CSV table of C-alpha atoms in Angstrom, one decimal:
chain,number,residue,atom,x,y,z
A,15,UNK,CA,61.3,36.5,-105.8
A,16,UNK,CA,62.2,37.4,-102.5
A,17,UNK,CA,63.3,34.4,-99.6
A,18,UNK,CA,62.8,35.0,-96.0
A,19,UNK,CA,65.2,33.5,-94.0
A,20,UNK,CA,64.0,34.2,-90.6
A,21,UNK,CA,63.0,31.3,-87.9
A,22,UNK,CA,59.7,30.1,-87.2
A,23,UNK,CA,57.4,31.7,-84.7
A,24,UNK,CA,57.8,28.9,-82.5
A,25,UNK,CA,58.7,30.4,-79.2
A,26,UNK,CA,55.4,32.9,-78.9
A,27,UNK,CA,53.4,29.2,-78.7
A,28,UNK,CA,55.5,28.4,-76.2
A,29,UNK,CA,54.7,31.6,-73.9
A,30,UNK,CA,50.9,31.0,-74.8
A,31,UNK,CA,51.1,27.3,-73.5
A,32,UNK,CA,52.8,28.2,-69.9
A,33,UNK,CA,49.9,30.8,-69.5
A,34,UNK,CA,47.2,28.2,-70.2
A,35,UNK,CA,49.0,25.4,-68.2
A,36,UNK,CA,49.3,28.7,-65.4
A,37,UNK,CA,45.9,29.5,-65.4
A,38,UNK,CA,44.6,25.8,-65.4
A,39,UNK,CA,46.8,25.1,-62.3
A,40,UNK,CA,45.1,28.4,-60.8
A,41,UNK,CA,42.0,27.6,-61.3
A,42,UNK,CA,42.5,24.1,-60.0
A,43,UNK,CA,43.8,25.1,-56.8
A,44,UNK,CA,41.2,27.9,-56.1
A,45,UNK,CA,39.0,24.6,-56.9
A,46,UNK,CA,40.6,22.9,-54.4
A,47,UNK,CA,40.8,25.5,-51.7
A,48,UNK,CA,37.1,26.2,-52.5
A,49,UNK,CA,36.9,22.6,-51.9
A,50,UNK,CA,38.5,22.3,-48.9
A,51,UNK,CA,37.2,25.5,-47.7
A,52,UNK,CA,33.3,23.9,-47.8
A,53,UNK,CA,34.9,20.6,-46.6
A,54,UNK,CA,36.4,22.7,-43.3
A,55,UNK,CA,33.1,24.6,-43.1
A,56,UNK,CA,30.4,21.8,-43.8
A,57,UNK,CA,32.2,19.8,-41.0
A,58,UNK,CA,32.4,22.3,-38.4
A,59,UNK,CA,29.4,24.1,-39.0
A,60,UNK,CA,26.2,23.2,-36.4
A,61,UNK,CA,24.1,20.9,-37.7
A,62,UNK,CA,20.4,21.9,-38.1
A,63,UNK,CA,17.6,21.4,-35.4
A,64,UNK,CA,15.5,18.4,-35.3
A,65,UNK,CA,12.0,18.6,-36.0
A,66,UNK,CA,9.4,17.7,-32.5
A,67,UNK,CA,5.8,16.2,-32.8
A,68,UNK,CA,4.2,15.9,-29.1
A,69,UNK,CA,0.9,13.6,-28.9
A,70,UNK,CA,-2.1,15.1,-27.5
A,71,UNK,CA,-3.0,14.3,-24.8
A,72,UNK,CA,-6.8,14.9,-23.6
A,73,UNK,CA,-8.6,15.9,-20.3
A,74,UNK,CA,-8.4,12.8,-17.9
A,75,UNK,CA,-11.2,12.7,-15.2
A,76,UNK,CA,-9.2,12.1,-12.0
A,77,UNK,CA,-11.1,10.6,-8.5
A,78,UNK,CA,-14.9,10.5,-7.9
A,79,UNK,CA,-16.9,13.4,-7.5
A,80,UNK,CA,-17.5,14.1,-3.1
A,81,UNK,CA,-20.9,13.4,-1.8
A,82,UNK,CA,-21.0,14.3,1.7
A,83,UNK,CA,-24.0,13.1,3.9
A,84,UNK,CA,-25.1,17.0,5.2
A,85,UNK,CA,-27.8,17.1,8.2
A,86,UNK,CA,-31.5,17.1,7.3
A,87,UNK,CA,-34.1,18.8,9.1
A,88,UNK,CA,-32.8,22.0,10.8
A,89,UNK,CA,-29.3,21.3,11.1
A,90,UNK,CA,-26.8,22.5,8.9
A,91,UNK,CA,-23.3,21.5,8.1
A,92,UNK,CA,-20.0,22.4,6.2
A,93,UNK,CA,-16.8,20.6,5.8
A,94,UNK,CA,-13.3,21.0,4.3
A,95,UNK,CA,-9.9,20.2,4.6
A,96,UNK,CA,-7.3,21.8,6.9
A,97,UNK,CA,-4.8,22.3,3.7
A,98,UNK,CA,-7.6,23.0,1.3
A,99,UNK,CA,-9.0,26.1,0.4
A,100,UNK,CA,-12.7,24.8,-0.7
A,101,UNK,CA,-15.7,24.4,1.9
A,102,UNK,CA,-18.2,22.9,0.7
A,103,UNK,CA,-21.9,23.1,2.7
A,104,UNK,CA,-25.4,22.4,2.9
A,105,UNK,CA,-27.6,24.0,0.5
A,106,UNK,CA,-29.4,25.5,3.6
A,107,UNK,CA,-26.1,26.7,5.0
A,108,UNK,CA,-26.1,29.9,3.8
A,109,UNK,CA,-26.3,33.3,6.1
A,110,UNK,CA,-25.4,34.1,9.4
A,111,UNK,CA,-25.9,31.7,12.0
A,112,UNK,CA,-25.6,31.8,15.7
A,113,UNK,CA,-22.3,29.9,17.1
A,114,UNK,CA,-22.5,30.1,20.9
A,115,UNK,CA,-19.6,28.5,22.2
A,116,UNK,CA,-17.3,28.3,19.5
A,117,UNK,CA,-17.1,31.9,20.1
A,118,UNK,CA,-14.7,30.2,22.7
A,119,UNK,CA,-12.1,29.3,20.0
A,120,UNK,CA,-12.0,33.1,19.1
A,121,UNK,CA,-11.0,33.8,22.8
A,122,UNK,CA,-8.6,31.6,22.9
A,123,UNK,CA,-6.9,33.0,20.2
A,124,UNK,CA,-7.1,36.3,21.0
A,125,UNK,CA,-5.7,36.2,24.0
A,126,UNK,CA,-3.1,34.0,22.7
A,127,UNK,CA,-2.4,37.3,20.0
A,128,UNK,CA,-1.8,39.2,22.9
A,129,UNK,CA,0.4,36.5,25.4
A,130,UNK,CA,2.0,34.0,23.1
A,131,UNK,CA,2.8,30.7,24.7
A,132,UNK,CA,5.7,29.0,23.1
A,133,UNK,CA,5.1,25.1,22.9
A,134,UNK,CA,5.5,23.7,26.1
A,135,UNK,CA,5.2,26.7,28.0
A,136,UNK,CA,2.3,26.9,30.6
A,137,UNK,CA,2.8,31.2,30.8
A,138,UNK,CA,1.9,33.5,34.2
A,139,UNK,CA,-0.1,32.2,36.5
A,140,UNK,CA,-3.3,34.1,37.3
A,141,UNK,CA,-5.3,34.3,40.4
A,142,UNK,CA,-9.0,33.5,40.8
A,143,UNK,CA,-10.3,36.7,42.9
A,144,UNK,CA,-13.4,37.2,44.8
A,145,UNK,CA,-14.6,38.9,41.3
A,146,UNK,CA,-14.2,36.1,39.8
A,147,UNK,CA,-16.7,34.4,42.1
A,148,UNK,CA,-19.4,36.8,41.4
A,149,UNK,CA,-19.0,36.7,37.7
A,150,UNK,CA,-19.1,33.1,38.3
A,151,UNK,CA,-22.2,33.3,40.0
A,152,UNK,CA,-23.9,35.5,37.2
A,153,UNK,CA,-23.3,33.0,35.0
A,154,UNK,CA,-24.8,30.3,37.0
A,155,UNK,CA,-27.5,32.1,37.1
A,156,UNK,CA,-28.4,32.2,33.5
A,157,UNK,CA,-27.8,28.7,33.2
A,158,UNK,CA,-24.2,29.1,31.7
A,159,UNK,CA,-21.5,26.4,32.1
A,160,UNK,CA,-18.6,27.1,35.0
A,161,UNK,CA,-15.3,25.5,36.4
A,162,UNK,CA,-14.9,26.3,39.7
A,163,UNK,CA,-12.4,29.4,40.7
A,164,UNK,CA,-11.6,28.4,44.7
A,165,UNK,CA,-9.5,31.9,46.0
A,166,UNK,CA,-6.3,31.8,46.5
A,167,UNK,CA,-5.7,29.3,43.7
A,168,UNK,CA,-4.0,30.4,40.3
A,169,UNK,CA,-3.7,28.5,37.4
A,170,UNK,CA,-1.3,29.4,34.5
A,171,UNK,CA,-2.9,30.8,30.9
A,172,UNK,CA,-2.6,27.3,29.6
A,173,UNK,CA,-4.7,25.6,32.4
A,174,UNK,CA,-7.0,28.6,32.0
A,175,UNK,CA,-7.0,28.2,27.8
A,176,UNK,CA,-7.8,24.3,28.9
A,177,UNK,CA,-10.3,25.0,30.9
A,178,UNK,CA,-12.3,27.1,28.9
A,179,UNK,CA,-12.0,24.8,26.0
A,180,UNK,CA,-12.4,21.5,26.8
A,181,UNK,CA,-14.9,22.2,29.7
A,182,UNK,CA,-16.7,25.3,27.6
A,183,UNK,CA,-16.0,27.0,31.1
A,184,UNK,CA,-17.7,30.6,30.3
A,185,UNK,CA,-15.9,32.1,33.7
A,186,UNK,CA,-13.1,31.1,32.7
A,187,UNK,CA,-13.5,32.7,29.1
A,188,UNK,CA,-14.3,35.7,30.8
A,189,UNK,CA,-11.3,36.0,33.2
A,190,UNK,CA,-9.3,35.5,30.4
A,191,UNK,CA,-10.5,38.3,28.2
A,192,UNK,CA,-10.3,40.5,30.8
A,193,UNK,CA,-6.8,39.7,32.3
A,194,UNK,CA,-5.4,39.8,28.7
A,195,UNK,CA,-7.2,43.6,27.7
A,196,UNK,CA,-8.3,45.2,31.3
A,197,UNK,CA,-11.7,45.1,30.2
A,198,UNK,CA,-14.8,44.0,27.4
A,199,UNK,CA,-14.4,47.0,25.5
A,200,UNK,CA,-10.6,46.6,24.6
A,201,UNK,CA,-11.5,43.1,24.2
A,202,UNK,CA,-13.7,43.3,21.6
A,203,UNK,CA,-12.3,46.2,19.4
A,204,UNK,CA,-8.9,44.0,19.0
A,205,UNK,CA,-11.1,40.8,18.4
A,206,UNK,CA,-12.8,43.3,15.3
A,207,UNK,CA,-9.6,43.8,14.0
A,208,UNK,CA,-8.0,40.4,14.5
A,209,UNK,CA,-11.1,38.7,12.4
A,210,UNK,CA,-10.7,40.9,9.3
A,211,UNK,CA,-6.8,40.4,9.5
A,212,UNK,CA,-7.7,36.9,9.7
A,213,UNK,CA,-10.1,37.3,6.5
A,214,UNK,CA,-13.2,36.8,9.0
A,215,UNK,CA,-15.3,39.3,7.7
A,216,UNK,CA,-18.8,37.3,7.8
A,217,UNK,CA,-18.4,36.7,12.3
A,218,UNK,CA,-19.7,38.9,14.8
A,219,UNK,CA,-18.5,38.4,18.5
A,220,UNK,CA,-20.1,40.3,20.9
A,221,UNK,CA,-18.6,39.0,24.1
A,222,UNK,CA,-16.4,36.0,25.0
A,223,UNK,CA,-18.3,33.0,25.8
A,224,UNK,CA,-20.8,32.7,23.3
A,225,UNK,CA,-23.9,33.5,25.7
A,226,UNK,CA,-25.0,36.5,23.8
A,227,UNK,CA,-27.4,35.5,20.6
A,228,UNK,CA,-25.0,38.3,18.6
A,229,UNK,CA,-22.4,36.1,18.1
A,230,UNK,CA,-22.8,34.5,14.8
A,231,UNK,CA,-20.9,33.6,11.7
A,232,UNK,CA,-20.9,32.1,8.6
A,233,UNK,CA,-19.6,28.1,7.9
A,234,UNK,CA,-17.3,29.2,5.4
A,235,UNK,CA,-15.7,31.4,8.3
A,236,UNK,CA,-16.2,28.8,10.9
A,237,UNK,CA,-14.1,26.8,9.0
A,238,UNK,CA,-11.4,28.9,8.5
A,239,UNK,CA,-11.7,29.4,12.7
A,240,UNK,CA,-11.0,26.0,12.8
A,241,UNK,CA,-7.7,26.1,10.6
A,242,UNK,CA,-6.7,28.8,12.8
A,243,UNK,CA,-7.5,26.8,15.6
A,244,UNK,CA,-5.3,24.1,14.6
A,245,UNK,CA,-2.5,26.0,13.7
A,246,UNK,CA,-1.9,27.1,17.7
A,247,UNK,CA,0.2,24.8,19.5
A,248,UNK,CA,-1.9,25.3,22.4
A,249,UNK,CA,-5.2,25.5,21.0
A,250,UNK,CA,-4.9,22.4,19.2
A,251,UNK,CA,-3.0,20.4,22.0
A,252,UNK,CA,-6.2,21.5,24.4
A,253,UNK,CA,-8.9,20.6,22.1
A,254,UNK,CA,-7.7,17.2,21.4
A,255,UNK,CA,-7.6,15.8,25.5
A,256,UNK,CA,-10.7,13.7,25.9
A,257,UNK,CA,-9.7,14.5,29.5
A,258,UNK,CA,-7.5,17.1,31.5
A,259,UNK,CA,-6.4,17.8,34.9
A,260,UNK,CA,-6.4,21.1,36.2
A,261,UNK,CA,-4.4,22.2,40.1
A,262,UNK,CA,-7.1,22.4,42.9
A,263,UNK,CA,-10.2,21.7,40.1
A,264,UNK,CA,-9.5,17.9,39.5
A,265,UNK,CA,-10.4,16.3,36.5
A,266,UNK,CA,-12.5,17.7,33.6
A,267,UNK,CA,-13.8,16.0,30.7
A,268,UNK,CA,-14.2,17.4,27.1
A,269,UNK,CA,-17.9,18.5,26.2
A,270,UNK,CA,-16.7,16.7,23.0
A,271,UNK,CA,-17.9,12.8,23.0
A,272,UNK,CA,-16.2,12.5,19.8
A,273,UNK,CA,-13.0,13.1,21.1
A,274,UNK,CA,-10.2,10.1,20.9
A,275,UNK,CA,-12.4,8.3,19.0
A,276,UNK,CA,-11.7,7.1,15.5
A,277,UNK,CA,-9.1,9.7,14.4
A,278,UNK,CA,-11.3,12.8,16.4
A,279,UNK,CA,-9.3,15.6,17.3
A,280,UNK,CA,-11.2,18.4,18.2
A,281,UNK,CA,-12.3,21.1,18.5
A,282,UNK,CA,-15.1,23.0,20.2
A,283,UNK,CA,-18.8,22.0,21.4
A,284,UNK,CA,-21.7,25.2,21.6
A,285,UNK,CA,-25.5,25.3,22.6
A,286,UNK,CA,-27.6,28.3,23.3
A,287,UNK,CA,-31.4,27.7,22.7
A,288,UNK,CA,-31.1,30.0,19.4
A,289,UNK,CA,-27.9,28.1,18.1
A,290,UNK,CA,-28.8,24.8,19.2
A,291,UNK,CA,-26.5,22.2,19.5
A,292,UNK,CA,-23.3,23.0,17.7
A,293,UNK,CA,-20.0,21.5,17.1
A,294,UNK,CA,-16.7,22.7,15.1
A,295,UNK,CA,-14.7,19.3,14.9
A,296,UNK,CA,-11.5,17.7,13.1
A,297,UNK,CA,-10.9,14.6,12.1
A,298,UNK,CA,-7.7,12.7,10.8
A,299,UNK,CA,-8.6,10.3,8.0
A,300,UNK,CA,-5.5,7.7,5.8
A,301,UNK,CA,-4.6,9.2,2.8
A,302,UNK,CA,-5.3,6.3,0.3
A,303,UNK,CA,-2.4,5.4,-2.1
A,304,UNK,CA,-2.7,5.0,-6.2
A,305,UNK,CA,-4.0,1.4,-5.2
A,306,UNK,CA,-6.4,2.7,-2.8
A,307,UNK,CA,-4.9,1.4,0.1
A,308,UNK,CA,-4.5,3.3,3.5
A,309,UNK,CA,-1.1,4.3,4.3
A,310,UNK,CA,0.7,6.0,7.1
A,311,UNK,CA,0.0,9.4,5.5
A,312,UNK,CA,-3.5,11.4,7.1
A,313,UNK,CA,-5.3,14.5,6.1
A,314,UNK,CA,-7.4,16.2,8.4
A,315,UNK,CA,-11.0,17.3,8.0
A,316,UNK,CA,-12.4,20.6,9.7
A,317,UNK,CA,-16.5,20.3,9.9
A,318,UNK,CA,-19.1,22.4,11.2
A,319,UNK,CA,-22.4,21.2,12.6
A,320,UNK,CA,-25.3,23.9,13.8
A,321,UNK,CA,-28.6,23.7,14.8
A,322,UNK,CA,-29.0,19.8,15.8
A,323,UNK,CA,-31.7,19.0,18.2
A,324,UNK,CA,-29.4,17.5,21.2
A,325,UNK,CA,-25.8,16.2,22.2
A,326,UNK,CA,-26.6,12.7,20.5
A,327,UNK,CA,-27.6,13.9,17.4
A,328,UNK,CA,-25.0,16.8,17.3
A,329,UNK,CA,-22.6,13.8,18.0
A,330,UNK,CA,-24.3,11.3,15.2
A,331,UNK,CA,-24.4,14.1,12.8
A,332,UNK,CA,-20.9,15.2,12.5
A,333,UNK,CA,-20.0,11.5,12.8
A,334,UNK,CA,-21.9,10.7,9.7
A,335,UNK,CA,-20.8,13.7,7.8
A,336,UNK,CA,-17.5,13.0,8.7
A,337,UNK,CA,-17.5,9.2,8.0
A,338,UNK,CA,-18.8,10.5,4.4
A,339,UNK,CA,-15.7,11.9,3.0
A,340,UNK,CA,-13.3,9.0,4.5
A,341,UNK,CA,-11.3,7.6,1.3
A,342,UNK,CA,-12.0,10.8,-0.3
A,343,UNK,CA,-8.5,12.2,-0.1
A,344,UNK,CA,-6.1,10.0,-2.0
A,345,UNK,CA,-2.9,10.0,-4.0
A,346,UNK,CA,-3.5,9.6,-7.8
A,347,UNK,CA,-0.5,8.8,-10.6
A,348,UNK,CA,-1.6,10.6,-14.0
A,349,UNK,CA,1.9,9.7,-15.3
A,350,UNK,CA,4.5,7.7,-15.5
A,351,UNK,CA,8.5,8.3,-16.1
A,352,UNK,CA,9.1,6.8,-19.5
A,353,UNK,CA,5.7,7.0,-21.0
A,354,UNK,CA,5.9,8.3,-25.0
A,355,UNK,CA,5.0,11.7,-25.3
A,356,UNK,CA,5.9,12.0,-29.2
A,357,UNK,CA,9.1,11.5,-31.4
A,358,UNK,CA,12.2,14.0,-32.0
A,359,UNK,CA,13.4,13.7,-35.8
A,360,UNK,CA,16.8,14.5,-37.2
A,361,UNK,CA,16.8,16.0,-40.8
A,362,UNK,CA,18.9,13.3,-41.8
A,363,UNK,CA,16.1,10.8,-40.9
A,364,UNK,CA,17.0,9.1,-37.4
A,365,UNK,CA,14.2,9.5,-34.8
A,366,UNK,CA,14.2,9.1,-30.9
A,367,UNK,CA,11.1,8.9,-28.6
A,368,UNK,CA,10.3,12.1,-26.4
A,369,UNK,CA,9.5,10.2,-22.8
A,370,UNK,CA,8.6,11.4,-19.0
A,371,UNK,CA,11.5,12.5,-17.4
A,372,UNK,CA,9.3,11.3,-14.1
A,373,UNK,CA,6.7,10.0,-12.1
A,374,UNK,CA,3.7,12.9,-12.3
A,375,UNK,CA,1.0,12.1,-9.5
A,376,UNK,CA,-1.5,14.2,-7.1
A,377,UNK,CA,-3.0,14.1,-4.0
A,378,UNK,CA,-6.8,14.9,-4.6
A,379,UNK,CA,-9.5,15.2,-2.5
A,380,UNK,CA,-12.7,14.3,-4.8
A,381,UNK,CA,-12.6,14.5,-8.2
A,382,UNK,CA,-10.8,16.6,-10.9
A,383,UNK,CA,-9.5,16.8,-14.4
A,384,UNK,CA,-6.6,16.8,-15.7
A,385,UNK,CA,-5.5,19.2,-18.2
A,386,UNK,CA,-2.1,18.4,-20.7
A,387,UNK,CA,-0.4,21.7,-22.9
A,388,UNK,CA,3.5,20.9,-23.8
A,389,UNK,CA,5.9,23.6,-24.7
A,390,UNK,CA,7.5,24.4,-27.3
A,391,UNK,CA,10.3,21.4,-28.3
A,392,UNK,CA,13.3,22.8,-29.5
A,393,UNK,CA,16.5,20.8,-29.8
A,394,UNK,CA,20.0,21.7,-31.9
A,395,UNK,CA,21.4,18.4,-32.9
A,396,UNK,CA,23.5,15.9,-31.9
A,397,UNK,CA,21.6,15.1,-28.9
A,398,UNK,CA,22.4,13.1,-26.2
A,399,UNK,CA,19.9,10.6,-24.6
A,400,UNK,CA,18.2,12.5,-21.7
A,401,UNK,CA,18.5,15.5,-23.3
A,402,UNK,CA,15.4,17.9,-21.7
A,403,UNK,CA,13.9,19.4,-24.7
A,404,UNK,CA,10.5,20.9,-23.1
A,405,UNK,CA,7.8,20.6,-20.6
A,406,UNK,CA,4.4,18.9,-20.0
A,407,UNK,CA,2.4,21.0,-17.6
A,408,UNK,CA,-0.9,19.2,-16.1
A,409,UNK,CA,-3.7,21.7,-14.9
A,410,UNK,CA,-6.4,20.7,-12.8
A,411,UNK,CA,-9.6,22.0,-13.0
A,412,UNK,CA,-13.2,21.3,-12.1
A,413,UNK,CA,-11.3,20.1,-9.0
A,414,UNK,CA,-12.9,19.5,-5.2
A,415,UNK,CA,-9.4,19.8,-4.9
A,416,UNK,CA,-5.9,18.5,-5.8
A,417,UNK,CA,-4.4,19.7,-2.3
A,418,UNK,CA,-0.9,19.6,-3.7
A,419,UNK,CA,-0.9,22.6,-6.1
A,420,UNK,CA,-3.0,23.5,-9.0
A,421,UNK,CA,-0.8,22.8,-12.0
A,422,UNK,CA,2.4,20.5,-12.4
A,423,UNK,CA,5.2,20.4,-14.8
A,424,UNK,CA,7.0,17.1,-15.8
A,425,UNK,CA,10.4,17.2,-18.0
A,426,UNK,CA,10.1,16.4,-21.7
A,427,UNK,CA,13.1,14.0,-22.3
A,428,UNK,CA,14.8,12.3,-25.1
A,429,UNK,CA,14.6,9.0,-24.3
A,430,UNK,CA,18.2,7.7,-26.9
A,431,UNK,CA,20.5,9.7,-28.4
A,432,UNK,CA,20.7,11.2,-32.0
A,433,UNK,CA,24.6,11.0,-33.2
A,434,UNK,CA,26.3,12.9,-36.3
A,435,UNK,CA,25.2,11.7,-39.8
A,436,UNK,CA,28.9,12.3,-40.6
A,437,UNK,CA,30.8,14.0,-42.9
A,438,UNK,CA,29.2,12.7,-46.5
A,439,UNK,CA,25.7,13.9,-45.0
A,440,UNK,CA,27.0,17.5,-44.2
A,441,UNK,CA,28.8,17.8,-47.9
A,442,UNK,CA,25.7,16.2,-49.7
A,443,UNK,CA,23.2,18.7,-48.2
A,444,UNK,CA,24.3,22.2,-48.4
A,445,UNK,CA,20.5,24.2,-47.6
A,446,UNK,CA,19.6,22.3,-45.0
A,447,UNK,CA,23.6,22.8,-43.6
A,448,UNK,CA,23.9,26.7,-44.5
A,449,UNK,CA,20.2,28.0,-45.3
């Protein structure tokens, strides 16, 4: 029997033990730097974006539909406003009607396109001439209004511009279209191509006082005269005197009774047997606030009257057309700063109201309706309050008009703020934190 006297085995445990006390203590601290790794990257990483709901919001009627008193009989009429775009007429207003002297307002312009005054300036004087006295006399004649035109007199291009307007002087008309383009011819080629640059397509002038039957227009573009009328310093200073004074003539009243009274500012009287009696006025009315009360604000109405039956009821007639749109244009709030538009929600449950970043409101002549889309709402997270996270645009249609603009758009806000959930959120909730 054979003894072996060798040791134990006891040092290859040994070895085996160190590597599995080694490859714990590896694996533990790739566990903890794995740890720590997700720590450092769940705390730093963005947090995910809240989730928006926006209320609806339906059409809101807006104002009362306009119901203007028109003429009855033969007259027709049109109105509008002088920052407005719509006209609205008279059923029987359509067509081509004669406009006698309104034609007058043309003149004035045109020869203001071809010797601009500057505001305050009176421009050259021009002498009345013994020409002057026969054309004068022509016109007499056929029944035609007249200022007188003593020789050796000259009035400036603004007396001569007042003249003509406020007294519907035809001479005077006359003269002018002649001193600024040498003679009719000239005159009324330019005045073709100033009313289609001027988008007056449906007007025919055929001479410069409105005598001849062939000048004739329609409302809409009478209208529009009128806004041009208005927007010449001289034009619209002359139109609006009740009563002027002119070198060597004296004092001349406006053909306009209207004039001066009751916010009436213009602008040109007309009668030929075919036109009848004919008036293109403006009138400055109080803007009415969101309680309905008058304030220091106006708006101005242009109207058209054609075809009454004599000065009074030319005179009653655009008075009662014009007294039927008064509290028509008015300021109206559709929505107020702070007023819940939905709810902004964090993933991790917190919620803050989505608010009006500000006042929305309108000025609106008539009626419309208001019309609510929202953009998108987006928002990464944390959020501060205040934060804009879209847009509520308002459209207005069916409208008789807003005057301000057609649409609006009104901040989305949020109205607190929506703070980190922390640390124990971001660790706990690794797919909504990394996808």
């Amino acid at each position: 029997m054979t003894i072996d006297d060798s040791p134990p085995l006891v040092r290859p445990r040994k070895r085996i033990g160190r590597r599995r006390r080694l490859a714990t203590t590896i694996t533990v601290a790739a566990l903890l730097l794995g740890a720590g790794g997700y720590t450092v990257a769940s705390a730093t990483a963005p947090l995910p974006e809240a989730s928006a709901v926006v209320n609806t919001i339906g059409p809101s009627p807006i104002g009362a539909a306009l119901s203007p008193a028109w003429p009855a009989a033969d007259a027709v009429g049109a109105i509008s406003l002088l920052d407005n775009s719509d006209v609205f007429m008279s059923s029987d207003a359509g067509g081509l009607h004669t406009i006698a002297s309104i034609t007058k307002v043309v003149t004035a312009l045109m020869v203001l396109d071809a010797h601009p005054l500057s505001a305050g300036e009176s421009g050259p004087t021009i002498p009345f001439t013994t020409q002057d006295q026969a054309a004068t006399a022509q016109i007499i004649a056929v029944g035609g209004t007249t200022l007188d035109v003593p020789i050796g007199v000259a009035l400036s291009e603004r007396e001569l511009i007042s003249g003509m307007l406020v007294a519907s002087a035809n001479n005077y008309a006359e003269k002018l279209a002649l001193w600024a383009y040498g003679d009719i011819d000239s005159y009324l080629s330019a005045t073709r191509a100033w009313l289609d640059a001027n988008g007056l397509t449906e007007m025919t002038i055929v001479d410069s006082n409105g005598l001849e039957d062939g000048n004739v227009a329609m409302v809409e573009n009478l209208i529009q005269l009128g806004k041009l009328a208005l927007a010449n310093e001289v034009v619209a200073d002359a139109v609006s005197h009740d009563v002027i004074e002119l070198p060597s003539i004296g004092e001349v009243k406006n053909t306009n009774p209207l004039i001066g009274d009751d916010g009436f500012t213009g602008i040109k009287t007309g009668y030929t047997v075919a036109a009848g009696y004919c008036l293109l006025f403006a009138r400055e009315m109080p803007v009415l606030d969101e309680t309905g009360t008058a304030g220091e604000e106006t708006a101005t109405v242009i109207g058209v009257v054609l075809g009454a039956d004599s000065v009074a009821e030319r005179g009653e007639l655009s008075r009662v057309l014009a007294d039927s749109v008064l509290g028509t244009v008015h300021q109206e709030s559709i929505l107020e700063a702070g007023t819940q538009l939905g709810t902004l929600e964090a993933p991790w449950g917190d919620l803050t109201p989505l608010v009006a970043a500000e006042d929305v409101s309108v000025r609106v002549w008539g009626s419309a309706t208001a019309e609510w889309t929202a953009s998108p709402v987006t928002q990464t997270t944390p959020v501060v309050a205040g934060s804009a996270v879209g847009q509520l645009t308002v459209s207005f249609v069916d409208a008789e008009t807003p005057t301000d603009a057609s649409s609006q758009s009104v901040d989305i806000v949020t109205d607190t703020e929506l703070t980190d959930p922390g640390l124990w959120w971001r660790l706990t909730h690794p797919s909504l934190m990394f996808g």
